[in-house]
PDB file of C-alpha atoms and ligand atoms in Angstrom:
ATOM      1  CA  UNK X   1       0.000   0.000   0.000  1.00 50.00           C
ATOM      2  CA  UNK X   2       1.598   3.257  -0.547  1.00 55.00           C
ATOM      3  CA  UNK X   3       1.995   5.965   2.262  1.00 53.00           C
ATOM      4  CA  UNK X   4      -1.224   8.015   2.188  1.00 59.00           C
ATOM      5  CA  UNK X   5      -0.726  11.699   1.260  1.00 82.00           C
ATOM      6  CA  UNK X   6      -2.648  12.593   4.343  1.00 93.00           C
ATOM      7  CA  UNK X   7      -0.847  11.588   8.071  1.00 96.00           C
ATOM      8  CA  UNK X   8      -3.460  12.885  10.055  1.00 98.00           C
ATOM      9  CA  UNK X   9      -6.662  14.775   9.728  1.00 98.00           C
ATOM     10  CA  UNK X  10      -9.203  16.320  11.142  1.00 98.00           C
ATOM     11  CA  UNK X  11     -12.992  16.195  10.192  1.00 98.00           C
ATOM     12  CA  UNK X  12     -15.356  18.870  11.425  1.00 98.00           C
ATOM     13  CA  UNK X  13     -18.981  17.625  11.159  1.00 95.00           C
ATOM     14  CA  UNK X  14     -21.457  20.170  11.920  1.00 94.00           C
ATOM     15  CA  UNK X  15     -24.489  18.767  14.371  1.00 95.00           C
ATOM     16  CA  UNK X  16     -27.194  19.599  10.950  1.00 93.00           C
ATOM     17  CA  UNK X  17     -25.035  17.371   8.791  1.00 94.00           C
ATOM     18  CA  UNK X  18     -26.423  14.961  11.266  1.00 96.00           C
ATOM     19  CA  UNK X  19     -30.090  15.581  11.035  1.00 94.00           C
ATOM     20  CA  UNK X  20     -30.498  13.903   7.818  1.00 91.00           C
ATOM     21  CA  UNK X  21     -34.089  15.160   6.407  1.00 91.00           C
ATOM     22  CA  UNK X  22     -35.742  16.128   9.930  1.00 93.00           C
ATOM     23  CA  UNK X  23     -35.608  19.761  11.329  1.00 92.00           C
ATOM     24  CA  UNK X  24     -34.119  18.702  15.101  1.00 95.00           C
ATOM     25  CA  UNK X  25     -32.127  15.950  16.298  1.00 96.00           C
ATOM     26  CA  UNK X  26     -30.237  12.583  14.863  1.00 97.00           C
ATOM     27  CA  UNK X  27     -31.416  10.777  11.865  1.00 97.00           C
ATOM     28  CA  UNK X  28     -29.259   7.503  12.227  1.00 96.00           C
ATOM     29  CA  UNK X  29     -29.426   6.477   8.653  1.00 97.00           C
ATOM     30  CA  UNK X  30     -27.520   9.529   8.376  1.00 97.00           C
ATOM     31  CA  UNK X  31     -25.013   9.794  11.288  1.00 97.00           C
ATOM     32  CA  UNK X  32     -24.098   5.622   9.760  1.00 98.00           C
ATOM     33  CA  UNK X  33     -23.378   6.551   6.519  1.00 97.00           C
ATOM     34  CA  UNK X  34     -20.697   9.517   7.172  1.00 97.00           C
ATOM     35  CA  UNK X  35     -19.298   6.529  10.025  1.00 98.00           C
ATOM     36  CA  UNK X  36     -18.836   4.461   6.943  1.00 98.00           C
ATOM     37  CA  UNK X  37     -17.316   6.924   5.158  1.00 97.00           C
ATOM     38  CA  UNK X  38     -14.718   7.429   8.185  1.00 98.00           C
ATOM     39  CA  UNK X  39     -14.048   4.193   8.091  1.00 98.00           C
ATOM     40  CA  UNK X  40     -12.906   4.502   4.220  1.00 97.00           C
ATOM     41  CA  UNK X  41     -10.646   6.969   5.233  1.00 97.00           C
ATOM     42  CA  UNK X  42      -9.280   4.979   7.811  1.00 97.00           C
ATOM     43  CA  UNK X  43      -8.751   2.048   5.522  1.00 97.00           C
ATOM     44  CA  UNK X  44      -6.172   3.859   3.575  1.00 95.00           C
ATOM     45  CA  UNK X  45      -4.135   4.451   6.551  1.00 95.00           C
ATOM     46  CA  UNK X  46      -4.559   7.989   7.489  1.00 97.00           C
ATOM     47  CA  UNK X  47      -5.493   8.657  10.985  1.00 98.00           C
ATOM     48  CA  UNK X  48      -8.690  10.796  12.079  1.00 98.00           C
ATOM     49  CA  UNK X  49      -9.780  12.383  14.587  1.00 98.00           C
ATOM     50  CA  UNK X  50     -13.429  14.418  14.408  1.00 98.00           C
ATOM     51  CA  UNK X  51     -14.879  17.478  16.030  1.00 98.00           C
ATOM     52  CA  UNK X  52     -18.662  17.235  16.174  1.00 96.00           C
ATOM     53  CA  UNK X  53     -21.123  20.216  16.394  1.00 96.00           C
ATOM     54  CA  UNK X  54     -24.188  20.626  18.419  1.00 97.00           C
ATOM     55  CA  UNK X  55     -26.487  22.708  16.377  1.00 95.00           C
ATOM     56  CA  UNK X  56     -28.670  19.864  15.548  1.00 96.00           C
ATOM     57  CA  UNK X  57     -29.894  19.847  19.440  1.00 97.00           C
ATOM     58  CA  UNK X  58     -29.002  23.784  20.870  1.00 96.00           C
ATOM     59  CA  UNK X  59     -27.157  26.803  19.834  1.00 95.00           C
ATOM     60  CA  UNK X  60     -26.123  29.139  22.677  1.00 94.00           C
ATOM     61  CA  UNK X  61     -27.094  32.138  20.313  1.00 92.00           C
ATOM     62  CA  UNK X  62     -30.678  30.837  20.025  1.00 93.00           C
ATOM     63  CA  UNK X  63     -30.636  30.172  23.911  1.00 91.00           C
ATOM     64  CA  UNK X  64     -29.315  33.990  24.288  1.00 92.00           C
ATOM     65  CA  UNK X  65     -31.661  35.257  21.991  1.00 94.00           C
ATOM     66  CA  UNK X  66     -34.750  33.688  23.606  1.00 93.00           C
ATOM     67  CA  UNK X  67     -33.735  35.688  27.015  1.00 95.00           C
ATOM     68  CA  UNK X  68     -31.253  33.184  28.328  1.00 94.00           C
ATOM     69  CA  UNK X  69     -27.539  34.457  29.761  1.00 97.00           C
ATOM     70  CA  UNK X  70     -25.414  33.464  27.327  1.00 97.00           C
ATOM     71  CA  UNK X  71     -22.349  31.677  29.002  1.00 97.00           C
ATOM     72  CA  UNK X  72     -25.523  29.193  30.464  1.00 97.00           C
ATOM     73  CA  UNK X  73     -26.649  28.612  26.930  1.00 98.00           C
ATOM     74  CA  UNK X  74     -23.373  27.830  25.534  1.00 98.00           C
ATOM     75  CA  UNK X  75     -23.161  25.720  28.197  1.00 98.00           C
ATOM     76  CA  UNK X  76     -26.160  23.611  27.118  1.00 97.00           C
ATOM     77  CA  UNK X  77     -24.798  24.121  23.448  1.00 98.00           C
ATOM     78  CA  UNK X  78     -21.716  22.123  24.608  1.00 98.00           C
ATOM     79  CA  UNK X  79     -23.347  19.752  25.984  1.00 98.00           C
ATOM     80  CA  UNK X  80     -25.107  19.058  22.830  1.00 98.00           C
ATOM     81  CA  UNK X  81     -22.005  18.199  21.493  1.00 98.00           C
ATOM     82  CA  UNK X  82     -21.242  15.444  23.774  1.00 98.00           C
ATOM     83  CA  UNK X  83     -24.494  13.773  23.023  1.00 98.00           C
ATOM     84  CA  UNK X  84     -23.662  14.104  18.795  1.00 98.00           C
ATOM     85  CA  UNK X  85     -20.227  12.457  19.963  1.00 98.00           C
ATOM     86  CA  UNK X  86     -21.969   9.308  21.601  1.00 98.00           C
ATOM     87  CA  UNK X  87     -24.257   8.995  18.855  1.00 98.00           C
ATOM     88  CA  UNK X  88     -21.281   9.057  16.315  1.00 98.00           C
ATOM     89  CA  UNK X  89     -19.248   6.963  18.021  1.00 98.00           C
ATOM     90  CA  UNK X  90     -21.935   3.904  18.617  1.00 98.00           C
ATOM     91  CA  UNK X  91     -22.470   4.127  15.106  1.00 98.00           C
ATOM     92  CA  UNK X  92     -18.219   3.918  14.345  1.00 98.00           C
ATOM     93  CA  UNK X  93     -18.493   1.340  16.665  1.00 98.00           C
ATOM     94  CA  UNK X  94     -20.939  -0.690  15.284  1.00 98.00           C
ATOM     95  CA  UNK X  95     -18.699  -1.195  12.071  1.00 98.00           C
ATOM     96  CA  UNK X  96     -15.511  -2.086  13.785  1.00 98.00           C
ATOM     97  CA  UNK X  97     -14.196   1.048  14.183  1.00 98.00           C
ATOM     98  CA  UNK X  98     -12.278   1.480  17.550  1.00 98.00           C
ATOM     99  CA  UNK X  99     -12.888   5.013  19.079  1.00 98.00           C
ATOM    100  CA  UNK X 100     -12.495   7.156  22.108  1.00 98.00           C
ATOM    101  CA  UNK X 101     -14.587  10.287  22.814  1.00 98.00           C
ATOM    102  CA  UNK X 102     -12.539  13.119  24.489  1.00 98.00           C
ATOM    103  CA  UNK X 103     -14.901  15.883  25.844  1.00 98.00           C
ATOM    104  CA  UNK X 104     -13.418  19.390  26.787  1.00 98.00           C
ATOM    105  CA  UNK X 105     -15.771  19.547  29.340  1.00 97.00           C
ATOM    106  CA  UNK X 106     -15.041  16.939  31.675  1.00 96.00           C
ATOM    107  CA  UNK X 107     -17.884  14.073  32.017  1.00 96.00           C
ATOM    108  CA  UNK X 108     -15.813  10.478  34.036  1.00 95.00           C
ATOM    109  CA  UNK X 109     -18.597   8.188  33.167  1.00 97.00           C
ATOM    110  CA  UNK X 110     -19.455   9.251  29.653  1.00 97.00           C
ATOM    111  CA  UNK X 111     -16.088   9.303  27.825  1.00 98.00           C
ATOM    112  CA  UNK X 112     -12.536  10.500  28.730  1.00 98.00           C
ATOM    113  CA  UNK X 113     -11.532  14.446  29.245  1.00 98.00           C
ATOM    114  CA  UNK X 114      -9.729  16.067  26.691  1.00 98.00           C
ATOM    115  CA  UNK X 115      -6.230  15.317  27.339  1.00 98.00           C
ATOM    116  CA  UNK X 116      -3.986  16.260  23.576  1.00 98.00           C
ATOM    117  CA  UNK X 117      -0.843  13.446  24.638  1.00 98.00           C
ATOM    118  CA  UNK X 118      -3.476  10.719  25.255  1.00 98.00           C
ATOM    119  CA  UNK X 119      -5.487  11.776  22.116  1.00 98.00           C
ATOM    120  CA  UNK X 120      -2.709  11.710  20.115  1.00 98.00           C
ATOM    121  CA  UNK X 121      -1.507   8.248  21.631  1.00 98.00           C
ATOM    122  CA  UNK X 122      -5.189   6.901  20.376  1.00 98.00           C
ATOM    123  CA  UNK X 123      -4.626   7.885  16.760  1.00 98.00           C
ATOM    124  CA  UNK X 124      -0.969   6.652  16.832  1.00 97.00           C
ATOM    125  CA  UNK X 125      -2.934   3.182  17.963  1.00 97.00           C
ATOM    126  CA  UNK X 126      -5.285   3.792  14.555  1.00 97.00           C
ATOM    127  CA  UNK X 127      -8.239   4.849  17.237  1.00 98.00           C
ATOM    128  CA  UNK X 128     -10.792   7.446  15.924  1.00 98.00           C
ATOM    129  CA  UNK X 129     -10.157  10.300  18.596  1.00 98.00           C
ATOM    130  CA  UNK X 130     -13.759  12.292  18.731  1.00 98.00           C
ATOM    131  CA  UNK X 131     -13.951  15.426  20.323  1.00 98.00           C
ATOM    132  CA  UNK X 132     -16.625  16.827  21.896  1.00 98.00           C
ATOM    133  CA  UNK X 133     -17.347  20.382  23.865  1.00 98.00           C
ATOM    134  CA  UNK X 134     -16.187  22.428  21.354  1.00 98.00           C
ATOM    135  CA  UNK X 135     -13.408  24.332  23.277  1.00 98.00           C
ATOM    136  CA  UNK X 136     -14.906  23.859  26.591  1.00 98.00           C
ATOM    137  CA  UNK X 137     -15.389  27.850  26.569  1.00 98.00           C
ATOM    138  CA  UNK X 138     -18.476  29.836  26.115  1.00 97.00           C
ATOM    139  CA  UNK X 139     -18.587  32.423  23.248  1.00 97.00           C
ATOM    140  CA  UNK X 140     -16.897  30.135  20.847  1.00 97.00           C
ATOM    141  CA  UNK X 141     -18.058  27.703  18.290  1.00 96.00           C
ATOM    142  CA  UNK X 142     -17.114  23.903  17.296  1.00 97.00           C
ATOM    143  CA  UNK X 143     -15.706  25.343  13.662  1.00 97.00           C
ATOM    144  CA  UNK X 144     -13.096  27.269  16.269  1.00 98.00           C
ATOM    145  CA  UNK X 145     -12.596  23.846  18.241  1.00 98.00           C
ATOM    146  CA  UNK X 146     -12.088  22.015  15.281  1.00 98.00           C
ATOM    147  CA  UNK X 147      -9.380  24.360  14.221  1.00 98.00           C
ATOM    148  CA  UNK X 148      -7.699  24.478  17.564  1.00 98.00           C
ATOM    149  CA  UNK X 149      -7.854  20.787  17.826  1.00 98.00           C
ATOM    150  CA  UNK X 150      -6.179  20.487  14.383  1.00 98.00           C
ATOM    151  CA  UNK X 151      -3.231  22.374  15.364  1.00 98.00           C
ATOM    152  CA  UNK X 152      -2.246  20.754  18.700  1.00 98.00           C
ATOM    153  CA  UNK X 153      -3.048  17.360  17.029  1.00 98.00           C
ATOM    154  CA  UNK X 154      -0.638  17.962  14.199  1.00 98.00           C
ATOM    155  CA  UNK X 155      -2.829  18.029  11.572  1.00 98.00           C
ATOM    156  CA  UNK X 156      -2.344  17.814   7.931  1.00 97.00           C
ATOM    157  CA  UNK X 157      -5.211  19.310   6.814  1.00 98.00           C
ATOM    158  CA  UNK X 158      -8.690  20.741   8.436  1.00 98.00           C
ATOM    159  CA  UNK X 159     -11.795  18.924   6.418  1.00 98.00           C
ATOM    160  CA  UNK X 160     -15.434  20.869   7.048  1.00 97.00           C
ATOM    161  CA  UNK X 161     -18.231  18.347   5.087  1.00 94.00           C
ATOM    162  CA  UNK X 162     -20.913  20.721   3.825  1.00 91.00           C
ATOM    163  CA  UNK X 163     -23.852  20.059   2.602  1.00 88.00           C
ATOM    164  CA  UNK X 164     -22.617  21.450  -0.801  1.00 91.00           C
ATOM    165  CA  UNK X 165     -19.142  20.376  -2.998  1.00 93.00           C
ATOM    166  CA  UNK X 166     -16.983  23.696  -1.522  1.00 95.00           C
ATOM    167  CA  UNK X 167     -17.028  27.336  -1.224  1.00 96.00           C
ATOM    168  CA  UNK X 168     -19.533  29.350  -3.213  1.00 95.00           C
ATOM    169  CA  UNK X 169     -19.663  33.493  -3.419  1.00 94.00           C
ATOM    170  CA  UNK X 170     -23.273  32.446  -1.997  1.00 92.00           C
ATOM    171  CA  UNK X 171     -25.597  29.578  -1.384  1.00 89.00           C
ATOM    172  CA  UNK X 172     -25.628  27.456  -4.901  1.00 90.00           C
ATOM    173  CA  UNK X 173     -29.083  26.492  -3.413  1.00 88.00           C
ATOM    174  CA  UNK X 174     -30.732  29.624  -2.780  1.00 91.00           C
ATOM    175  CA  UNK X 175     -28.684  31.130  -6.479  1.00 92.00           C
ATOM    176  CA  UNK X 176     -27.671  28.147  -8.931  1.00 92.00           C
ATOM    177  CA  UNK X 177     -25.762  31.254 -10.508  1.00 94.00           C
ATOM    178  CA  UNK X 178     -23.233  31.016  -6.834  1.00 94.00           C
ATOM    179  CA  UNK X 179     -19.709  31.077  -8.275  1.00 95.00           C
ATOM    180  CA  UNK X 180     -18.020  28.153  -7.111  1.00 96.00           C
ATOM    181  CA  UNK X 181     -14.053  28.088  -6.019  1.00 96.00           C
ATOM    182  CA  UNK X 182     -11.760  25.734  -6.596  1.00 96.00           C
ATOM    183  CA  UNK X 183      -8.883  27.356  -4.507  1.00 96.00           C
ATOM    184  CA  UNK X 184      -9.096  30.694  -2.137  1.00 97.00           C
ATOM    185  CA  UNK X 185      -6.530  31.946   0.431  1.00 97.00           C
ATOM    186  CA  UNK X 186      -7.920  32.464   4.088  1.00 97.00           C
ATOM    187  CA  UNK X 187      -7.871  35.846   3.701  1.00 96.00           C
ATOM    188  CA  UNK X 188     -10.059  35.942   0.810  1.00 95.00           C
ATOM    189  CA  UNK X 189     -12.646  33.917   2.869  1.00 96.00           C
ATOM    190  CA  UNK X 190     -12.083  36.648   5.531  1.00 95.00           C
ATOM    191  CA  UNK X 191     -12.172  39.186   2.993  1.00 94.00           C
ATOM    192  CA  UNK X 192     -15.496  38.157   1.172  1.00 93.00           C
ATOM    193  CA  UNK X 193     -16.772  36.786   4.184  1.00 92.00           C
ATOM    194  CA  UNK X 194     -17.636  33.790   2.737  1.00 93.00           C
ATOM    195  CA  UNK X 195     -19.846  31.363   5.364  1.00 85.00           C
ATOM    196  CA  UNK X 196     -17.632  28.304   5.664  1.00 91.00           C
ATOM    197  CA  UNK X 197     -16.511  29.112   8.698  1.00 94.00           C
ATOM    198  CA  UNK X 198     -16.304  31.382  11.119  1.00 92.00           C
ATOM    199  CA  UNK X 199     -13.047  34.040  10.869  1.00 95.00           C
ATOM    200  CA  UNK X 200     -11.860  32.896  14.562  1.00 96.00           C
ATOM    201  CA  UNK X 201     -11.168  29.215  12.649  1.00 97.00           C
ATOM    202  CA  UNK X 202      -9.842  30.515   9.975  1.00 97.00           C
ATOM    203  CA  UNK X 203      -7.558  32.989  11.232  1.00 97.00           C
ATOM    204  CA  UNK X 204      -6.444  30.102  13.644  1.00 97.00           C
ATOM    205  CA  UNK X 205      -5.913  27.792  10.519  1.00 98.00           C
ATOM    206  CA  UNK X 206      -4.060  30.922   8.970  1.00 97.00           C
ATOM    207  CA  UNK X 207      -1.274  31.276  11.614  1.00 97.00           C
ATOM    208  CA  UNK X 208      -0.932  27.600  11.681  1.00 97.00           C
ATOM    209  CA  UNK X 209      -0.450  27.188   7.676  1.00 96.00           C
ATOM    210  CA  UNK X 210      -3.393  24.249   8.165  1.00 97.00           C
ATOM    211  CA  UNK X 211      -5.460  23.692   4.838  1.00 97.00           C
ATOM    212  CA  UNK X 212      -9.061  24.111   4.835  1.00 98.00           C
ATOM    213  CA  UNK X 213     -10.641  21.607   3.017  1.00 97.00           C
ATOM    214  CA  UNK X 214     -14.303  21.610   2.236  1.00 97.00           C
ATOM    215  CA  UNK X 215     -16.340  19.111   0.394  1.00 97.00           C
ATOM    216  CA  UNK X 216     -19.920  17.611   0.256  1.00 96.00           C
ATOM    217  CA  UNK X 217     -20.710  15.251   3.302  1.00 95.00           C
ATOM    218  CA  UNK X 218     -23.612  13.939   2.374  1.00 93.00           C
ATOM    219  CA  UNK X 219     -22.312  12.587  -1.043  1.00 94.00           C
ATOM    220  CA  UNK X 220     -21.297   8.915  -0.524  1.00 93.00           C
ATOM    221  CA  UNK X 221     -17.497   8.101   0.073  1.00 95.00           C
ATOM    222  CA  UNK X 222     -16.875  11.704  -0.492  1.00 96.00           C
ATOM    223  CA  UNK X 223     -14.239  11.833   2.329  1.00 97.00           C
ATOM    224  CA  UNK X 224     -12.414   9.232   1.156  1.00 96.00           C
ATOM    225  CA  UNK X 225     -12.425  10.198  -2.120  1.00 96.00           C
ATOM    226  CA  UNK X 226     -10.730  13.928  -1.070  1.00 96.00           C
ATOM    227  CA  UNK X 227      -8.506  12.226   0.918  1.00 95.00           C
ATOM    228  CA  UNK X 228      -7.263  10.404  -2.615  1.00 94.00           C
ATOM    229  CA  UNK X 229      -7.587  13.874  -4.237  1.00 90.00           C
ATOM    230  CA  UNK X 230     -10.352  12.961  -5.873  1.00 93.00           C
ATOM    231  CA  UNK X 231     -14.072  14.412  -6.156  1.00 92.00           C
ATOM    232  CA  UNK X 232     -15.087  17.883  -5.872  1.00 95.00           C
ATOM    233  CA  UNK X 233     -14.101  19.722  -2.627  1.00 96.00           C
ATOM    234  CA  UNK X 234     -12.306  23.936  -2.145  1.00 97.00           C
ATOM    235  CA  UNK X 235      -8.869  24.056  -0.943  1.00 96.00           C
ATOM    236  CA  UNK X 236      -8.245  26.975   1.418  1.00 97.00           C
ATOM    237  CA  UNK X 237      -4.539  28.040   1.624  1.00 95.00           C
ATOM    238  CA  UNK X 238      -2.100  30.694   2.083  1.00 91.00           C
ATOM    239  CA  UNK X 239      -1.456  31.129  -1.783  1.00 78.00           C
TER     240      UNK X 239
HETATM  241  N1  UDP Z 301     -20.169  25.965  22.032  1.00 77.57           N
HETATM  242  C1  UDP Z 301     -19.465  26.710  22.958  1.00 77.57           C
HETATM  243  N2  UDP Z 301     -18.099  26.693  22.932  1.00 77.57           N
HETATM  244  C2  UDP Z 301     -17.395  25.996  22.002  1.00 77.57           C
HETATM  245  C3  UDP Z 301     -18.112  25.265  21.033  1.00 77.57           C
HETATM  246  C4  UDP Z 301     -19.502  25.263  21.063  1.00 77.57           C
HETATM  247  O1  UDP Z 301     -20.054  27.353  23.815  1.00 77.57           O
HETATM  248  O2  UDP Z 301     -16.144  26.011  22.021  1.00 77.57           O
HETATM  249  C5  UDP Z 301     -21.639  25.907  22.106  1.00 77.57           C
HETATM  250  C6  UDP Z 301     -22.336  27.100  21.440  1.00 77.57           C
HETATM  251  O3  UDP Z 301     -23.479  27.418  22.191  1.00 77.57           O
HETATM  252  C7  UDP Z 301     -22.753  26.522  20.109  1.00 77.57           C
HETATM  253  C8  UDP Z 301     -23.101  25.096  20.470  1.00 77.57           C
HETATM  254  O4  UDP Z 301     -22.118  24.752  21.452  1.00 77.57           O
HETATM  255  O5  UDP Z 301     -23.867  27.183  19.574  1.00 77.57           O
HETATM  256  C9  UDP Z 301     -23.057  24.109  19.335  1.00 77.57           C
HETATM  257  O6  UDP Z 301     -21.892  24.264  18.570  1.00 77.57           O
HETATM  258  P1  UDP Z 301     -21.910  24.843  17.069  1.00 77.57           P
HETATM  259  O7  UDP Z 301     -22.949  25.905  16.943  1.00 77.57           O
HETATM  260  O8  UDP Z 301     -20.510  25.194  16.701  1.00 77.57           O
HETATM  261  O9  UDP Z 301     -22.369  23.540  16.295  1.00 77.57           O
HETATM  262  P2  UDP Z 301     -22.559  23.286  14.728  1.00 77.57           P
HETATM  263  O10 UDP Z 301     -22.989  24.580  14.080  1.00 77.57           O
HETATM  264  O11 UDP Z 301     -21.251  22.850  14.200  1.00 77.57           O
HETATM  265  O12 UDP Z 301     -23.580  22.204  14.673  1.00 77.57           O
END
């Protein structure tokens, strides 16, 4: 087998990407078939670790919004992301895939605390590290964690599955005329302030020269196939 151009990545999976067609919660059918696609990826040798998102079950803006203090509702909005994490890892689990769940918000009988030596120990063992909590801070958001968890894992590259096949000038489903990029530095996704993710993850992904990538999540195999550098997916880099 030859070495994989990929060491180690890291795949941020927003909590809608696990709702499937419903408006709140998991759909399972869905949360199995991006394990499956994980599980590609770890076939060809690279290792992965995953930051999961919570938006599916409770945003700490919403929670602010509706009259809530907004440290509490980030709170809840963490928690969220612990419950994603379980769900993600049963269903990695249920296909043979050995994982740990690390949660930045410590949680003994659930899953371990986030602790970076012992996370990157798992991967080094070809365990799926999933992180959950986000940053374990209110006022920040799982794209953030996912960036920060990149960089002190060592990270080749920074994946974000989309429901779309990369970075548009707007949403391709609300304008089919969207212009669609194959390549953009992070400071024209700054610049244009193009919604991929938020500019705390990408400046953090900037100052740590880690690629964005950003493909379609829901398309089967899709990881896999941009971690062969193939399919459609953006590249975000500093030239
Ligand atoms: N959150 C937080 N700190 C973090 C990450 C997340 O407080 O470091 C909370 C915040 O309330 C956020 C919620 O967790 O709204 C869910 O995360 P996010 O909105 O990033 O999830 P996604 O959009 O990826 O599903």
């Amino acid at each position: 087998m030859t070495a994989p151009t990929y060491k180690r990545v890291l795949l941020k999976v927003s909590g809608e990407a696990l709702m499937g067609a419903r408006d709140y919660g998991l759909d399972n059918a869905t949360v199995a078939a991006i394990a499956q696609d994980v599980k590609g990826v770890v076939e060809l040798g690279t290792e992965v670790c995953l930051v999961i998102g919570g938006g599916n079950i409770f945003r700490g803006i919403a929670g602010a919004a509706s009259g809530m203090d907004r440290a509490q509702a980030d709170g809840m909005g963490m928690l969220a992301t612990v419950m994603n994490a379980l769900a993600m890892q049963s269903a990695l689990e249920k296909i043979g895939v050995v994982t740990r769940v690390q949660s930045a918000v410590p949680m003994a009988s659930v899953c371990e605390p986030f602790i970076r030596r012992r996370a990157i120990r798992h991967m080094e063992k070809g365990r799926v590290v999933i992180f959950a909590g986000g940053t374990g801070n209110p006022f920040f958001t799982t794209d953030t964690a996912a960036a920060l968890r990149a960089a002190e894992m060592g990270c080749d590259a920074l994946l974000k599955g989309t429901q779309v096949d990369g970075i548009y000038a707007a949403d391709p489903r609300k304008n089919p005329q969207a212009e669609r990029y194959d390549t953009l530095t992070y400071l024209d996704v700054l610049a244009r302030d193009l919604a991929v993710m938020d500019a705390a993850a990408i400046s953090l992904a900037r100052e740590n020269k880690l690629p964005i990538i950003v493909f379609n999540i829901h398309e089967p195999g899709a990881f896999t196939a941009v971690m062969r550098g193939e399919g459609r997916f953006t590249t975000v880099v500093e030239h």
